mmCIF file of N, CA, C and O in Angstrom:
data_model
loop_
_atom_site.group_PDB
_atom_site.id
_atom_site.type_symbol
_atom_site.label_atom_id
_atom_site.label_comp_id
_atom_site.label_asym_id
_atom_site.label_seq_id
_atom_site.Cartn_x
_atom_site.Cartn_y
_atom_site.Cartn_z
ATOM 1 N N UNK A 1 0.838 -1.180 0.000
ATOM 2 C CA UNK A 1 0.000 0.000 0.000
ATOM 3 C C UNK A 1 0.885 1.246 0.000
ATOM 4 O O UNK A 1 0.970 1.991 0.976
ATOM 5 N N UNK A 2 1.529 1.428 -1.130
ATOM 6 C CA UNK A 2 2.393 2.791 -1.260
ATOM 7 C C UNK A 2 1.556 4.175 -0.700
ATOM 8 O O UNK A 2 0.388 4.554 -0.784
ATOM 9 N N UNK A 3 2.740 4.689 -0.114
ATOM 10 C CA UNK A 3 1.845 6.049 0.607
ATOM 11 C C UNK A 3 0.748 5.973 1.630
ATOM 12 O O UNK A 3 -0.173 6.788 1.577
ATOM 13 N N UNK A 4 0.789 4.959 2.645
ATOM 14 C CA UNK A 4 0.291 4.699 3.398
ATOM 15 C C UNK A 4 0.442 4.844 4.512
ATOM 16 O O UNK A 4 1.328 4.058 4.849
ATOM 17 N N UNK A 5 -0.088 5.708 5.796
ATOM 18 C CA UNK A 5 0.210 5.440 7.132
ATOM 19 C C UNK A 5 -0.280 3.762 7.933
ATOM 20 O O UNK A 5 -1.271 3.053 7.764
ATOM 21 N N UNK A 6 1.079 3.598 8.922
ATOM 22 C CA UNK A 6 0.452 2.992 9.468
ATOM 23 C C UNK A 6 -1.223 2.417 10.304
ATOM 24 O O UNK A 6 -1.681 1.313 10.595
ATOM 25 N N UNK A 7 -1.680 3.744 10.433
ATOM 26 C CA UNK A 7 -3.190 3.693 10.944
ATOM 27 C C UNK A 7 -3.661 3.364 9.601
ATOM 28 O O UNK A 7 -4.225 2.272 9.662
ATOM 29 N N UNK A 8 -3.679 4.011 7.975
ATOM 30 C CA UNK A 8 -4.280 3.417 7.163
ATOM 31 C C UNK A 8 -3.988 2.626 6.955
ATOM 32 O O UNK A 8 -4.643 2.193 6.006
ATOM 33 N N UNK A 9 -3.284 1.985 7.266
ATOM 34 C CA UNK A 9 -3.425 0.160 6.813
ATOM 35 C C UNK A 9 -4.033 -0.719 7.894
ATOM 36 O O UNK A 9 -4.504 -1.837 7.682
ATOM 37 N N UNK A 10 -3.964 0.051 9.381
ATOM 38 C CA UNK A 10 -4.681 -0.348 9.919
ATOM 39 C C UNK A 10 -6.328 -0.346 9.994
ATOM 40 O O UNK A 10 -7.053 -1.261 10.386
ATOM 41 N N UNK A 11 -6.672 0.857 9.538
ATOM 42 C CA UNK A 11 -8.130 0.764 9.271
ATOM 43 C C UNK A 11 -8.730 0.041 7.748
ATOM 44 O O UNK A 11 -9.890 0.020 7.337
ATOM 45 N N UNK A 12 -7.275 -0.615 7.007
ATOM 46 C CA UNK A 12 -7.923 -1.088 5.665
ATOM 47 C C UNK A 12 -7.880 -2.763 6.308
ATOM 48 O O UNK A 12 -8.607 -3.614 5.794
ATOM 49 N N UNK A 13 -7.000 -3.092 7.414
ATOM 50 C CA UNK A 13 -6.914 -4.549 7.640
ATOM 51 C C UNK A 13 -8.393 -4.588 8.222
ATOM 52 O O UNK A 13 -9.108 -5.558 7.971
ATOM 53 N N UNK A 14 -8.921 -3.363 9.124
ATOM 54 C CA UNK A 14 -9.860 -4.138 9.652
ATOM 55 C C UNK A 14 -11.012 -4.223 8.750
ATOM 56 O O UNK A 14 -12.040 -4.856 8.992
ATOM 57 N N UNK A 15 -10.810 -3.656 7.871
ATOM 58 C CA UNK A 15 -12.188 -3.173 6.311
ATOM 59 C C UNK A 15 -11.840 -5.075 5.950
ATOM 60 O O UNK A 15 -12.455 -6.061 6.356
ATOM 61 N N UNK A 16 -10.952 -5.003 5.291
ATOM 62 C CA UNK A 16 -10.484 -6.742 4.598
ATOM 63 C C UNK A 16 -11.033 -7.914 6.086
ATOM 64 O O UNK A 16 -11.780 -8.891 6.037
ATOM 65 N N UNK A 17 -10.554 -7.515 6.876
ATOM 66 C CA UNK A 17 -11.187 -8.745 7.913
ATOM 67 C C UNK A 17 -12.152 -8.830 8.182
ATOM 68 O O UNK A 17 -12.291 -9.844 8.866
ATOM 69 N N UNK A 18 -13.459 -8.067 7.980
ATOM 70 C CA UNK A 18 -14.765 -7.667 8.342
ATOM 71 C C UNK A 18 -15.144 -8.506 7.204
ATOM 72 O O UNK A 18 -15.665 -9.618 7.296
ATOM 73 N N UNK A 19 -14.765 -7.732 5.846
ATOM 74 C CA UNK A 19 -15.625 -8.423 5.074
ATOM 75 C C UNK A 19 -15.253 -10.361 4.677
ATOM 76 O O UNK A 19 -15.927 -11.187 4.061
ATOM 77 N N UNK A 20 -14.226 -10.441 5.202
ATOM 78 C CA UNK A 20 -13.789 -12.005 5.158
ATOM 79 C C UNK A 20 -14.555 -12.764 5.893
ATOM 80 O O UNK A 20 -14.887 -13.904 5.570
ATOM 81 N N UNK A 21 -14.928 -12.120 7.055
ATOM 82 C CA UNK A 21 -15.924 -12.762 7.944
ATOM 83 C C UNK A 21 -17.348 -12.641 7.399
ATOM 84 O O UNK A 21 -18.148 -13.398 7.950
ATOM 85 N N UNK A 22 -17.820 -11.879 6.468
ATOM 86 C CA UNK A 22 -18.647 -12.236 5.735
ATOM 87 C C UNK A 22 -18.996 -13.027 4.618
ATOM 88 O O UNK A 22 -20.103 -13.292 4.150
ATOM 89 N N UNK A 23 -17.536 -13.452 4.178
ATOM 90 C CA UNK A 23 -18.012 -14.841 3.098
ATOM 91 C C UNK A 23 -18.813 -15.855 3.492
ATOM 92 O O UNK A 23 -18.641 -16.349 4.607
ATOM 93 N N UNK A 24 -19.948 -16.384 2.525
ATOM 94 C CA UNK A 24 -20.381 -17.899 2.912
ATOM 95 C C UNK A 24 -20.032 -19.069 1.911
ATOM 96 O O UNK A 24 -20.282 -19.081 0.706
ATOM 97 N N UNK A 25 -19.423 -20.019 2.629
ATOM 98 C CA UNK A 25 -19.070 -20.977 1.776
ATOM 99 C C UNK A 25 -20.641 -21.707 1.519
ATOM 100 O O UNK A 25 -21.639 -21.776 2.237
ATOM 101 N N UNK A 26 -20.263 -22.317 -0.181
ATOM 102 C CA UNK A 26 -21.406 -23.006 -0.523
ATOM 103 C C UNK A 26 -21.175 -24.426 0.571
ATOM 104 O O UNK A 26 -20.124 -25.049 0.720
ATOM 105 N N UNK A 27 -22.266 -24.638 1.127
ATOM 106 C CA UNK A 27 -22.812 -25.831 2.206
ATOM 107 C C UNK A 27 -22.915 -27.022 1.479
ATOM 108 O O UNK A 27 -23.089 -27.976 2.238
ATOM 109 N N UNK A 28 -22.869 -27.359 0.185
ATOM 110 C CA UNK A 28 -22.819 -28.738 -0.286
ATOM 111 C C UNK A 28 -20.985 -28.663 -0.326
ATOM 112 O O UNK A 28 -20.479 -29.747 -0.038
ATOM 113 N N UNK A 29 -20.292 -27.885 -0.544
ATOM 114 C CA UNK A 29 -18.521 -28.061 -0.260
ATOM 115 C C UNK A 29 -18.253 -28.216 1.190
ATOM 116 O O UNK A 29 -17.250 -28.856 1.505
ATOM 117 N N UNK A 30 -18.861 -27.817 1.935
ATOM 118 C CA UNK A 30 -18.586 -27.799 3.373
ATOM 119 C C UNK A 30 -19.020 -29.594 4.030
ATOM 120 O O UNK A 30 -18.275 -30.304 4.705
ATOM 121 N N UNK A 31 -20.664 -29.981 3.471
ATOM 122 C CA UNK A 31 -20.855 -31.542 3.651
ATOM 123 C C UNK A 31 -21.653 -30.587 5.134
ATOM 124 O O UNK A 31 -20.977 -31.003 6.075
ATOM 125 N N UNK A 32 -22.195 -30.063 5.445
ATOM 126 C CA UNK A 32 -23.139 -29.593 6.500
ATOM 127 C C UNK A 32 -22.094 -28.801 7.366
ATOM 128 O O UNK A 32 -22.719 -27.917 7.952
ATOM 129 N N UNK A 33 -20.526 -28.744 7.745
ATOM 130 C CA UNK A 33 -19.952 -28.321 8.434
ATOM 131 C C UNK A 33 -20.141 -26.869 8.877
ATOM 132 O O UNK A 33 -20.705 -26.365 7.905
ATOM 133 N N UNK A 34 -20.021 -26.128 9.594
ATOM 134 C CA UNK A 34 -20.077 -24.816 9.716
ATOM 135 C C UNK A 34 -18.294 -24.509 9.855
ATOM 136 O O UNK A 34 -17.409 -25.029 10.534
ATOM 137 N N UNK A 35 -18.318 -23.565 8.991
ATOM 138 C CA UNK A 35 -16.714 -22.702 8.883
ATOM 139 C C UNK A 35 -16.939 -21.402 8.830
ATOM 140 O O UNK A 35 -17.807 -20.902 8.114
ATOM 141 N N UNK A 36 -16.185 -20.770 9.573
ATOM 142 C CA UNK A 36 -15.879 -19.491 10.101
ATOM 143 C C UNK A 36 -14.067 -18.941 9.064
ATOM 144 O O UNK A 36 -13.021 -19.549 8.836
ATOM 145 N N UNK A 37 -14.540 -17.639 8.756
ATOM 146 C CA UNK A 37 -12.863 -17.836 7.812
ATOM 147 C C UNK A 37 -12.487 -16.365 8.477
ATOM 148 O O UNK A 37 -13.297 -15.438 8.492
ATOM 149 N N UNK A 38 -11.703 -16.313 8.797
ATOM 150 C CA UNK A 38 -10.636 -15.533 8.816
ATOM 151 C C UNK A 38 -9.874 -15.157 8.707
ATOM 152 O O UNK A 38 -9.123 -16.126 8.812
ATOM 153 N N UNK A 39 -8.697 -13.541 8.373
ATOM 154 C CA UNK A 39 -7.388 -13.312 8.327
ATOM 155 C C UNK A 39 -6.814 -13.002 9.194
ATOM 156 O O UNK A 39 -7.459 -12.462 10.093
ATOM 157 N N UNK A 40 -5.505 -13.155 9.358
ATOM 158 C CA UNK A 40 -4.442 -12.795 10.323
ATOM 159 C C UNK A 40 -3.486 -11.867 9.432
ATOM 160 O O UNK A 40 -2.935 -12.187 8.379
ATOM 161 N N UNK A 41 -3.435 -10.931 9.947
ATOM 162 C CA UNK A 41 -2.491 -9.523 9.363
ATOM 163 C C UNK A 41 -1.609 -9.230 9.852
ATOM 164 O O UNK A 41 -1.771 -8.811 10.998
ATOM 165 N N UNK A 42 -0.179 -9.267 9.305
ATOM 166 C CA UNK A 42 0.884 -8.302 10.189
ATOM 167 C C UNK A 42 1.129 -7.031 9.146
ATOM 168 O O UNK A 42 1.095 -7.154 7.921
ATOM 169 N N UNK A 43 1.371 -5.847 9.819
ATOM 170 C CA UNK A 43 1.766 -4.527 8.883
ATOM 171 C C UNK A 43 2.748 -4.110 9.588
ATOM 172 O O UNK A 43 3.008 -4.013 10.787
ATOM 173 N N UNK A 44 3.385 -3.818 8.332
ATOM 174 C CA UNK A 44 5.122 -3.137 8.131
ATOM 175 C C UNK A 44 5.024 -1.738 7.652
ATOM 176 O O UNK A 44 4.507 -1.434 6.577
ATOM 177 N N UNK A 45 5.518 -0.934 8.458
ATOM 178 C CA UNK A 45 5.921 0.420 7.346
ATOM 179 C C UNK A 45 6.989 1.226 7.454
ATOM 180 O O UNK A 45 7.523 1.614 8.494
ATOM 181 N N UNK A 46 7.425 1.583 5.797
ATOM 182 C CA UNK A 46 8.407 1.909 5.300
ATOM 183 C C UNK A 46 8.319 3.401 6.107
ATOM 184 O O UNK A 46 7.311 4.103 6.026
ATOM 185 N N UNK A 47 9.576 3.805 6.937
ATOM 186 C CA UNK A 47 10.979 3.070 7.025
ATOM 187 C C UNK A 47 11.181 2.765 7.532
ATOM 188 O O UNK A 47 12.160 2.034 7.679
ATOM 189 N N UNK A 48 9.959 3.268 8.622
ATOM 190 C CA UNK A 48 10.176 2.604 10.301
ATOM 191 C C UNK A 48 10.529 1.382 10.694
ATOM 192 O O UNK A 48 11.003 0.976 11.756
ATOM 193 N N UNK A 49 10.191 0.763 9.543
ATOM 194 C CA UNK A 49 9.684 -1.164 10.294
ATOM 195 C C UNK A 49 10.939 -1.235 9.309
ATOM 196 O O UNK A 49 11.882 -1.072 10.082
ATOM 197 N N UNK A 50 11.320 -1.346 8.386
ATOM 198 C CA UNK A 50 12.612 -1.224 7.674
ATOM 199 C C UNK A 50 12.894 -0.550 6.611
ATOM 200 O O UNK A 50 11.877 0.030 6.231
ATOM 201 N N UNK A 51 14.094 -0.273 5.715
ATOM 202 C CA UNK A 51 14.424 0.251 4.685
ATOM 203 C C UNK A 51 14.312 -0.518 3.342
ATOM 204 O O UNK A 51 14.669 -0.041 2.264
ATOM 205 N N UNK A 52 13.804 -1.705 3.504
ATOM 206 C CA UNK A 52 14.238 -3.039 2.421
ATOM 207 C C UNK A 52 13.442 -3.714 2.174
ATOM 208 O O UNK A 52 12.876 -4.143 3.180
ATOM 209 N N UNK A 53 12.877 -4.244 0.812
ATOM 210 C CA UNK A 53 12.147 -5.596 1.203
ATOM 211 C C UNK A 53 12.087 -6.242 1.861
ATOM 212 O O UNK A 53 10.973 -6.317 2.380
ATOM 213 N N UNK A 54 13.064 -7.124 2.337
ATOM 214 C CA UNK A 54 13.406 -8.262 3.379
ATOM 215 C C UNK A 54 13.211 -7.471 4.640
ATOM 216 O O UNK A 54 12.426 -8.153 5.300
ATOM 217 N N UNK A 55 13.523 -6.353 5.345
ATOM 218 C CA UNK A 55 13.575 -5.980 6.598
ATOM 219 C C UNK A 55 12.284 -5.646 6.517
ATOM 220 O O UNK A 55 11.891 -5.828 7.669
ATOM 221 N N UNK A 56 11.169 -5.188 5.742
ATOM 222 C CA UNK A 56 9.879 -4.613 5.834
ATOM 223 C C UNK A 56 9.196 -6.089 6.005
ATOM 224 O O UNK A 56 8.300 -6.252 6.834
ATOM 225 N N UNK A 57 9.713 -7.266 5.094
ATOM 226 C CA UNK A 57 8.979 -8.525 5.355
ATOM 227 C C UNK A 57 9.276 -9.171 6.370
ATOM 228 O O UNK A 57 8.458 -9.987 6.795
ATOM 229 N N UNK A 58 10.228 -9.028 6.877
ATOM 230 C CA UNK A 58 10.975 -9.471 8.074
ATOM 231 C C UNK A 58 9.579 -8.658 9.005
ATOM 232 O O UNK A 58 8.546 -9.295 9.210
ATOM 233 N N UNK A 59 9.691 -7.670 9.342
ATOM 234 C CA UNK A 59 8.563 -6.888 10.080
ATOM 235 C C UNK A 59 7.497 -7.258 10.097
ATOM 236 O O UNK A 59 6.992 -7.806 11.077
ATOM 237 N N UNK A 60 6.978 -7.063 9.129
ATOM 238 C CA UNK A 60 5.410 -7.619 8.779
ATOM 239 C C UNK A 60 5.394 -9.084 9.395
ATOM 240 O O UNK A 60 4.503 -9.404 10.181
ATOM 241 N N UNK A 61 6.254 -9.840 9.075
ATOM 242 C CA UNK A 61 6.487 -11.347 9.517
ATOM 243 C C UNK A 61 6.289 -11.228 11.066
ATOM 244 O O UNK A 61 5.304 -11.887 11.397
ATOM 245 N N UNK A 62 6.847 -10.656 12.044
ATOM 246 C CA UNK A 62 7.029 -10.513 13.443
ATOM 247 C C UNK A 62 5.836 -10.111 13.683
ATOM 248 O O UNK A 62 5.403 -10.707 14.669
ATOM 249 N N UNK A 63 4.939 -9.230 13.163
ATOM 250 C CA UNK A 63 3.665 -8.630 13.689
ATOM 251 C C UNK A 63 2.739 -10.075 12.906
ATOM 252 O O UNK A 63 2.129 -10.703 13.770
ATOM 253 N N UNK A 64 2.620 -10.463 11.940
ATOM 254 C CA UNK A 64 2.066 -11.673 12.003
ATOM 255 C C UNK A 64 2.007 -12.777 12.804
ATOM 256 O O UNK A 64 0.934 -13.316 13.076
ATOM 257 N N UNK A 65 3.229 -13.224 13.271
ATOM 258 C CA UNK A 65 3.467 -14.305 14.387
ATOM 259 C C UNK A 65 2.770 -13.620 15.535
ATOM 260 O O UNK A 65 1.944 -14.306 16.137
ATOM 261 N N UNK A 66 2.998 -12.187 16.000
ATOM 262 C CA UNK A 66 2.282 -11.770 17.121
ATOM 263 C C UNK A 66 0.749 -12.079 16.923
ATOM 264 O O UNK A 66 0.116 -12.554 17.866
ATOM 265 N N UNK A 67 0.236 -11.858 15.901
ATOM 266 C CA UNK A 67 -1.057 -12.103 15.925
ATOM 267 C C UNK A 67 -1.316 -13.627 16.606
ATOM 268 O O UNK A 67 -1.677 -13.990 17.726
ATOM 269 N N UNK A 68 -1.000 -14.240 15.530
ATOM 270 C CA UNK A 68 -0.921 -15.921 15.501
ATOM 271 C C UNK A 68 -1.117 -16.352 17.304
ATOM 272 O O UNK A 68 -1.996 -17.103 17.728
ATOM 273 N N UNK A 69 -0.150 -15.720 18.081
ATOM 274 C CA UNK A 69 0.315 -16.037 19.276
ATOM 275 C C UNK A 69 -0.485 -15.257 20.068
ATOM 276 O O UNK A 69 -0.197 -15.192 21.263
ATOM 277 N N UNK A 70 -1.447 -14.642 19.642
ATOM 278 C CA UNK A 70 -2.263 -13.770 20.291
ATOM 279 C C UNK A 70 -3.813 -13.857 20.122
ATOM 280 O O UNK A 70 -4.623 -12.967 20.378
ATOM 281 N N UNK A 71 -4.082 -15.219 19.598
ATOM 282 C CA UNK A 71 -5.673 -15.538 18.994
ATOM 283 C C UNK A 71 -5.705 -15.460 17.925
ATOM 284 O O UNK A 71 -6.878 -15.350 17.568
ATOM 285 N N UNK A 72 -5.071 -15.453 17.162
ATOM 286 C CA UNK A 72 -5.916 -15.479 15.453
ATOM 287 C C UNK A 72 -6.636 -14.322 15.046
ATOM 288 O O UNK A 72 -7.005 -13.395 15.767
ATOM 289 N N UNK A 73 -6.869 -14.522 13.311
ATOM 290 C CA UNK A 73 -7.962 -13.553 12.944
ATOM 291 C C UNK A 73 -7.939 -12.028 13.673
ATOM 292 O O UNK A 73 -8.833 -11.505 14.338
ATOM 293 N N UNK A 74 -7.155 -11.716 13.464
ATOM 294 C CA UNK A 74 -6.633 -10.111 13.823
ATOM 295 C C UNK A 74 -5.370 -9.627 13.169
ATOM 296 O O UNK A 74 -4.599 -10.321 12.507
ATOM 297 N N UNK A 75 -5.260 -8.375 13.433
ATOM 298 C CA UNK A 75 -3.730 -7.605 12.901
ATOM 299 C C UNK A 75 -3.109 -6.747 14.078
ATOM 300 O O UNK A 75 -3.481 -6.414 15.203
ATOM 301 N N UNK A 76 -1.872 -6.525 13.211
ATOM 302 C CA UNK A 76 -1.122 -5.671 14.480
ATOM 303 C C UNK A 76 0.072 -5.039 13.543
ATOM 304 O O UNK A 76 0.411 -5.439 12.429
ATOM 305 N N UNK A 77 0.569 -4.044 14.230
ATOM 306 C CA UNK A 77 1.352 -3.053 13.546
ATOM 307 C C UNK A 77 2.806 -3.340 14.195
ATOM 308 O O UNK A 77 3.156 -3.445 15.371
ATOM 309 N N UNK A 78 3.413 -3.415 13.154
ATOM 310 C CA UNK A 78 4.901 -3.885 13.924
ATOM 311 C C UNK A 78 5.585 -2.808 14.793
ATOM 312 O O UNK A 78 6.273 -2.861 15.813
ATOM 313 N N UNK A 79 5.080 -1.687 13.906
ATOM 314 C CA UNK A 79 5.390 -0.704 15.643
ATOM 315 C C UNK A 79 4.846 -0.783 16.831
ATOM 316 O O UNK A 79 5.264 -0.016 17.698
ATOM 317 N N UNK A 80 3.989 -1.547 17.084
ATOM 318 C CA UNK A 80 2.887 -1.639 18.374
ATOM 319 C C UNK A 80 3.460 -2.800 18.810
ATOM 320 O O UNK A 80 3.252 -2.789 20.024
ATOM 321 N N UNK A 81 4.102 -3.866 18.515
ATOM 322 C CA UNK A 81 4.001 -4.917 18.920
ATOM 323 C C UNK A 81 6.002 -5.478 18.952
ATOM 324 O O UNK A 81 6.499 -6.569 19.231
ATOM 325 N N UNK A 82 6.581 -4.304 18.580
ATOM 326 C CA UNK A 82 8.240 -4.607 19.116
ATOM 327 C C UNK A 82 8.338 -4.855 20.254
ATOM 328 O O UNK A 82 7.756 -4.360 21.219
ATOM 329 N N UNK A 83 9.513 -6.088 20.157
ATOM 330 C CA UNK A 83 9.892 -6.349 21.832
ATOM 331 C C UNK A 83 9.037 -7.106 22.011
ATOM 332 O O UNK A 83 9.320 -7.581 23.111
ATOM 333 N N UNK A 84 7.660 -7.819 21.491
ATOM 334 C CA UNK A 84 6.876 -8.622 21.703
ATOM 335 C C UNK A 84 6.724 -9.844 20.876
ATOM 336 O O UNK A 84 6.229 -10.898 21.275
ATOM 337 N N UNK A 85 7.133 -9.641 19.832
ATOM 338 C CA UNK A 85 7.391 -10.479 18.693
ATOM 339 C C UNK A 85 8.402 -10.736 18.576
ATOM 340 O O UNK A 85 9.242 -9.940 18.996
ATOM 341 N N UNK A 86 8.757 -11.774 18.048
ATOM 342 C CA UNK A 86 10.224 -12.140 17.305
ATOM 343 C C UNK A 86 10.332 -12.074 16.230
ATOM 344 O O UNK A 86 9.518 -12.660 15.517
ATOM 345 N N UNK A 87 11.485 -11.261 15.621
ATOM 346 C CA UNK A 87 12.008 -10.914 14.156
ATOM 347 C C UNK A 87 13.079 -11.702 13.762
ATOM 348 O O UNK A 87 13.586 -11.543 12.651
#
């Protein structure tokens, strides 16, 4: 998301996760099951979180695992969540 603040990507993860939780899978693929879908988001931003591809994915990567390790189906900003994650 070129030209993006961190808060806007935070208010676009939670736009994308809202509506993910609104998909319905067709129920003859499911076989009667009930599924719930969700994303897990980590956000990186340039330059803070790094100068580089790899150090921005590296970032994003660490705020993902934080999610993961923190319930699922949510996001987090790798500035919010340093020192809490592992990079």
């Amino acid at each position: 998301l070129p030209a993006t603040t961190g808060e806007e990507a935070l208010n676009i993860a939670r736009r994308l996760s809202a509506k993910v939780k609104e998909i319905q899978l067709d129920q003859g693929l499911l076989r009667g099951a009930k599924v719930r879908l969700s994303i897990s988001q980590g956000i990186a931003v340039y330059p803070y979180d790094g100068e580089d591809l790899d150090a921005l994915i590296q970032s994003a990567d660490a705020a993902l695992y934080h999610v993961k390790e923190t319930g699922r189906g949510g996001w987090a900003l790798r500035g919010d969540v340093k020192g809490k994650a592992q990079s």
